[in-house]
Coordinates of C-alpha atoms in Angstrom, one line a residue:
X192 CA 30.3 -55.3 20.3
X193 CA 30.3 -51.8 18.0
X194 CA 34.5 -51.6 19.6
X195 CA 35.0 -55.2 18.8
X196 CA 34.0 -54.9 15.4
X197 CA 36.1 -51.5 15.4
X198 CA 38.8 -54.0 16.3
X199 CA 38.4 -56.4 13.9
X200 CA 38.5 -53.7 11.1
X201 CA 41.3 -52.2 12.6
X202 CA 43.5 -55.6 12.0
X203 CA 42.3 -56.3 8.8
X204 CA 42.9 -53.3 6.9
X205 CA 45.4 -51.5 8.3
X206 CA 47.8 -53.7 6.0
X207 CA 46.7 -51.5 2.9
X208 CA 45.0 -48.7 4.4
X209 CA 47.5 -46.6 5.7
X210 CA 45.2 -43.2 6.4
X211 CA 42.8 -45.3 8.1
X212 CA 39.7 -44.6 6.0
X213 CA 37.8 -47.9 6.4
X214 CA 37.7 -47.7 10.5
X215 CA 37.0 -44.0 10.1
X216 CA 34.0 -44.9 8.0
X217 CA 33.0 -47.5 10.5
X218 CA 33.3 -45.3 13.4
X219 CA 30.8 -43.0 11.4
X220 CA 28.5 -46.0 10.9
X221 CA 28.8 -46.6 15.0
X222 CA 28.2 -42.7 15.4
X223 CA 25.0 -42.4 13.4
X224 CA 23.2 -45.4 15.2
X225 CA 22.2 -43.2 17.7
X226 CA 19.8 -41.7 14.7
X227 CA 19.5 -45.2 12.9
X228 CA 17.6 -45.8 16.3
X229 CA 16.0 -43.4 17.4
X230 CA 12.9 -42.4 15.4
X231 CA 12.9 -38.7 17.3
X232 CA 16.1 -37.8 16.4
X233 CA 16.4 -36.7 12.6
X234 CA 19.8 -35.5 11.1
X235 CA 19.7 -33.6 7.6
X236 CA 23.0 -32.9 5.8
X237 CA 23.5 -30.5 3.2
X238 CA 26.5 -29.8 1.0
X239 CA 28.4 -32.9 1.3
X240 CA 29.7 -32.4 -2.1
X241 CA 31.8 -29.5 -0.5
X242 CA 34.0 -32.4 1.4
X243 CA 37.2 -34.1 -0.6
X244 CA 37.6 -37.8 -0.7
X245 CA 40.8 -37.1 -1.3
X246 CA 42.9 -34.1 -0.5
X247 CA 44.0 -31.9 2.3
X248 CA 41.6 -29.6 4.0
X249 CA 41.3 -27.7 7.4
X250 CA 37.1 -28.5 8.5
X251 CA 36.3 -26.0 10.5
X252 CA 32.3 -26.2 12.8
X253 CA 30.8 -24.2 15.5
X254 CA 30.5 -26.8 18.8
X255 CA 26.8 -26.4 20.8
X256 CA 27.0 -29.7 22.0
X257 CA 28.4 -33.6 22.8
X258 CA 26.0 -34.3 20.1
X259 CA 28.3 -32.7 17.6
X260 CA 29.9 -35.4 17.3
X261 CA 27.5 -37.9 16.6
X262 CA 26.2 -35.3 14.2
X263 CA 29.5 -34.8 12.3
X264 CA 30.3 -38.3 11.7
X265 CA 27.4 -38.0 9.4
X266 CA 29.2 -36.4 7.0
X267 CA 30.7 -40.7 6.2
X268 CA 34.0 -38.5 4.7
X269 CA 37.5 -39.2 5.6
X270 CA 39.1 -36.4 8.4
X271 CA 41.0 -36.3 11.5
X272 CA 39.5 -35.5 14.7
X273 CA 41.1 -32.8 16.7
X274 CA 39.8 -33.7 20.3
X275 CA 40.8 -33.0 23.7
X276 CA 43.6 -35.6 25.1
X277 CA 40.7 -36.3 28.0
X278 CA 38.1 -38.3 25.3
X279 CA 41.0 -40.8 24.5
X280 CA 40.7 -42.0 27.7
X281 CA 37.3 -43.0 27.4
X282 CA 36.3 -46.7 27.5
X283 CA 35.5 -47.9 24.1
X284 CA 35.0 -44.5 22.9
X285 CA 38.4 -43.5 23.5
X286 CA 39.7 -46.7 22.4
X287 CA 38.5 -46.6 19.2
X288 CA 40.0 -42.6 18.5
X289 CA 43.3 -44.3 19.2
X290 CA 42.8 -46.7 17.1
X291 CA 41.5 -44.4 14.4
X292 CA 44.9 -42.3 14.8
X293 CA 43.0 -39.1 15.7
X294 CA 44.9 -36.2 16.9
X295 CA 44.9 -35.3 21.0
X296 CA 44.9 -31.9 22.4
X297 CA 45.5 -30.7 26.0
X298 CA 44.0 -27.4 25.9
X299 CA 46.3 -24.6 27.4
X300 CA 49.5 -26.8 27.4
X301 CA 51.4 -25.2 25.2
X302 CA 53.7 -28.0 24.2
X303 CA 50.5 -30.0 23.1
X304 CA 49.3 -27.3 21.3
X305 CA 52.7 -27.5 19.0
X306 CA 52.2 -31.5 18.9
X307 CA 49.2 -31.2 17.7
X308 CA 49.8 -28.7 14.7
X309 CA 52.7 -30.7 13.8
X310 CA 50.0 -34.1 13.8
X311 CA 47.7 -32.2 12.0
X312 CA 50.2 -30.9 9.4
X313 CA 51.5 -34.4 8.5
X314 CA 48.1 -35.7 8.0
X315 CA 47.5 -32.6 5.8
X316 CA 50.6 -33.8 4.0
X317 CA 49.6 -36.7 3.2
X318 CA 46.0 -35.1 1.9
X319 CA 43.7 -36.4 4.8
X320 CA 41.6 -33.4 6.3
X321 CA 41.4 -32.7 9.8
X322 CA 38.7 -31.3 11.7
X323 CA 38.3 -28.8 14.3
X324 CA 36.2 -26.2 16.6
X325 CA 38.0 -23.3 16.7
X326 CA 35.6 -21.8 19.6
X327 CA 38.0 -24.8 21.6
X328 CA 34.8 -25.8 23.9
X329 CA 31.4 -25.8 23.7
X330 CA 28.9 -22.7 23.6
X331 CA 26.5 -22.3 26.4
X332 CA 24.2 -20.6 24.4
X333 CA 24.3 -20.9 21.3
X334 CA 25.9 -18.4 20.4
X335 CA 29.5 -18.7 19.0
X336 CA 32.6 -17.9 20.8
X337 CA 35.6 -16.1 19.7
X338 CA 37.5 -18.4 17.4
X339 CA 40.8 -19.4 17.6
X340 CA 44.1 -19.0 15.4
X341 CA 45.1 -22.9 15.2
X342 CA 42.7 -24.3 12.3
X343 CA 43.6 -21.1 10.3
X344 CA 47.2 -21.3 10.7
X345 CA 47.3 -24.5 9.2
X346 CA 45.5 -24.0 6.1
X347 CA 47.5 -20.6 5.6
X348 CA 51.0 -23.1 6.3
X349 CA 49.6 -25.4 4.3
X350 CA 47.9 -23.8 1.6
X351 CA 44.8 -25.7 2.0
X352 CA 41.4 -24.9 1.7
X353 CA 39.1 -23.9 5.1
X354 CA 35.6 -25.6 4.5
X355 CA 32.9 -24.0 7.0
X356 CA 30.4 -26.3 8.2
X357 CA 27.3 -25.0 10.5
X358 CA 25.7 -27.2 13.0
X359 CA 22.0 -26.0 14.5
X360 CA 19.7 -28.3 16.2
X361 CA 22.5 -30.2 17.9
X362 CA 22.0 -27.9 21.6
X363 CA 19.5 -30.3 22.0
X364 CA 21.5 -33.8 21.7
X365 CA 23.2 -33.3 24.6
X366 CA 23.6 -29.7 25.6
X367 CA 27.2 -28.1 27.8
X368 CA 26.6 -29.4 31.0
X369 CA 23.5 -31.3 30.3
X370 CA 23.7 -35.2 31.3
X371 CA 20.4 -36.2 30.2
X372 CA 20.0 -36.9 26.2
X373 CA 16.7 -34.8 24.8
X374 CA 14.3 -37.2 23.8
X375 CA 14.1 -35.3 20.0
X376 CA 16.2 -33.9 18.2
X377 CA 16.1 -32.3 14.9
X378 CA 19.6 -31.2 13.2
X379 CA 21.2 -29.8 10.2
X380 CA 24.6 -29.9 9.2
X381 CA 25.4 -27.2 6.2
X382 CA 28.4 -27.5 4.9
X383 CA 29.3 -24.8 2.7
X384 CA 32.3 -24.1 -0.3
X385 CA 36.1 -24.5 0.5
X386 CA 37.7 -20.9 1.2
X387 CA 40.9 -20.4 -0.4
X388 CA 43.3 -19.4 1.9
X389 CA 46.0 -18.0 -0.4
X390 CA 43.5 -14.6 -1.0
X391 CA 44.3 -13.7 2.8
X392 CA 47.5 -12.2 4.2
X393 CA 47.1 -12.8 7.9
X394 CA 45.8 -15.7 10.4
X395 CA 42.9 -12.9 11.8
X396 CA 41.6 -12.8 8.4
X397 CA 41.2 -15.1 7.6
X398 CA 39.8 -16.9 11.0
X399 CA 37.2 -13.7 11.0
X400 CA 36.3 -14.2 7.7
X401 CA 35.4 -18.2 8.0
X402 CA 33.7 -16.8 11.3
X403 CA 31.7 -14.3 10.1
X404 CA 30.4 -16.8 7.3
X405 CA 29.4 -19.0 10.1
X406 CA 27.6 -16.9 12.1
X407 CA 26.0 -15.6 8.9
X408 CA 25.1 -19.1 7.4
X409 CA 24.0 -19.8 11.4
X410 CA 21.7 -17.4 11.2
X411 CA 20.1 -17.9 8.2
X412 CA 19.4 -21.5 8.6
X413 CA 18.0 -20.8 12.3
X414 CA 15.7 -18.3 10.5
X415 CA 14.1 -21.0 8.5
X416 CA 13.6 -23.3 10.9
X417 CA 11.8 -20.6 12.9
X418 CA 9.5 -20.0 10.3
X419 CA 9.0 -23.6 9.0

């Protein structure tokens, strides 16, 4: 039912709505059911006012977990997924990322690599954020992986800014290898000021920079949830 009404708001306003932004926001509607309806799963965002309604910029987030992605649709802002060119071919799921015009990667193949920096760079050209992990897969615990250049290289290209945004709690949605959805969940998505790439001379700065904030910001948050 959720695909058919993704359907139905494809059709009638993709007329006028040539970024897509209405089924994008639906699709974050679908997405966050999963907390609508579940009392044990509680999502807390922080620092949405960070995020453009309008305007290019390169999202970057560290990936724990599946549940990222339910978790990131709760930011209801307009972006671009990068994803892997496997999830498209998901029923329903799948469906609807085509239909949302979201941009497939093939991780490895270098030729979809370079298609999808050259996607990504027209919809930053026409000022609709993307979003990305620049680990490229999930952690296993926890703990973030080495990041990679792609996110970075756009924004320095581009001359947009690189918003970090920290994920914690989400390991327990639906952790790397997991197939069984924890029964509570509690995340936080922190989503913190735009870096300016245009301060930085090279790709590895600025990809070590955003990562180091990251891990920082990571840390921090973990820390409180520790305590509290």
């Amino acid at each position: 039912m959720l695909f058919l009404g993704a359907v139905v708001v494809w059709a009638l306003t993709t007329p006028f709505d040539r970024n897509g932004l209405v089924l994008h926001l639906y699709s974050c509607f679908w997405a966050q059911l999963y907390f609508y309806v579940n009392p044990l799963w509680h999502l807390k965002v922080d620092g949405r006012e960070h995020l453009p309604w309008k305007g290019a910029a390169v999202l970057v987030s560290n990936h724990e977990s599946l549940g990222d992605i339910l978790v990131l649709f709760g930011l209801y802002r307009p972006f671009k997924w990068v994803s892997k060119a496997a999830n498209f071919k998901l029923p329903l799921i799948g469906w609807n990322m085509h239909l949302n015009r979201y941009v497939p990667l093939v991780r490895g193949d270098k030729a979809s690599i370079l298609k999808m920096l050259a996607q990504s760079e027209a919809w930053l050209a026409r000022g609709v954020p993307i979003l990305m992990f620049p680990e490229g897969t999930r952690s296993e615990d926890g703990q973030l992986k080495p990041f990679k250049d792609g996110a970075f290289a756009l924004a320095l290209k581009t001359q947009c800014p690189v918003i970090p945004i920290v994920l914690t709690g989400t390991a327990r949605t639906l952790p790397k290898h997991g197939l069984v959805l924890e029964t509570s969940a509690h995340c936080h998505v922190q989503v913190m000021p735009p870096v300016d790439p245009s301060g930085f001379q090279d790709v590895a700065a600025l990809r070590d920079h955003v990562r180091d904030l990251i891990v920082a910001e990571k840390a921090r948050l973990e820390a409180l949830s520790t305590r509290a």
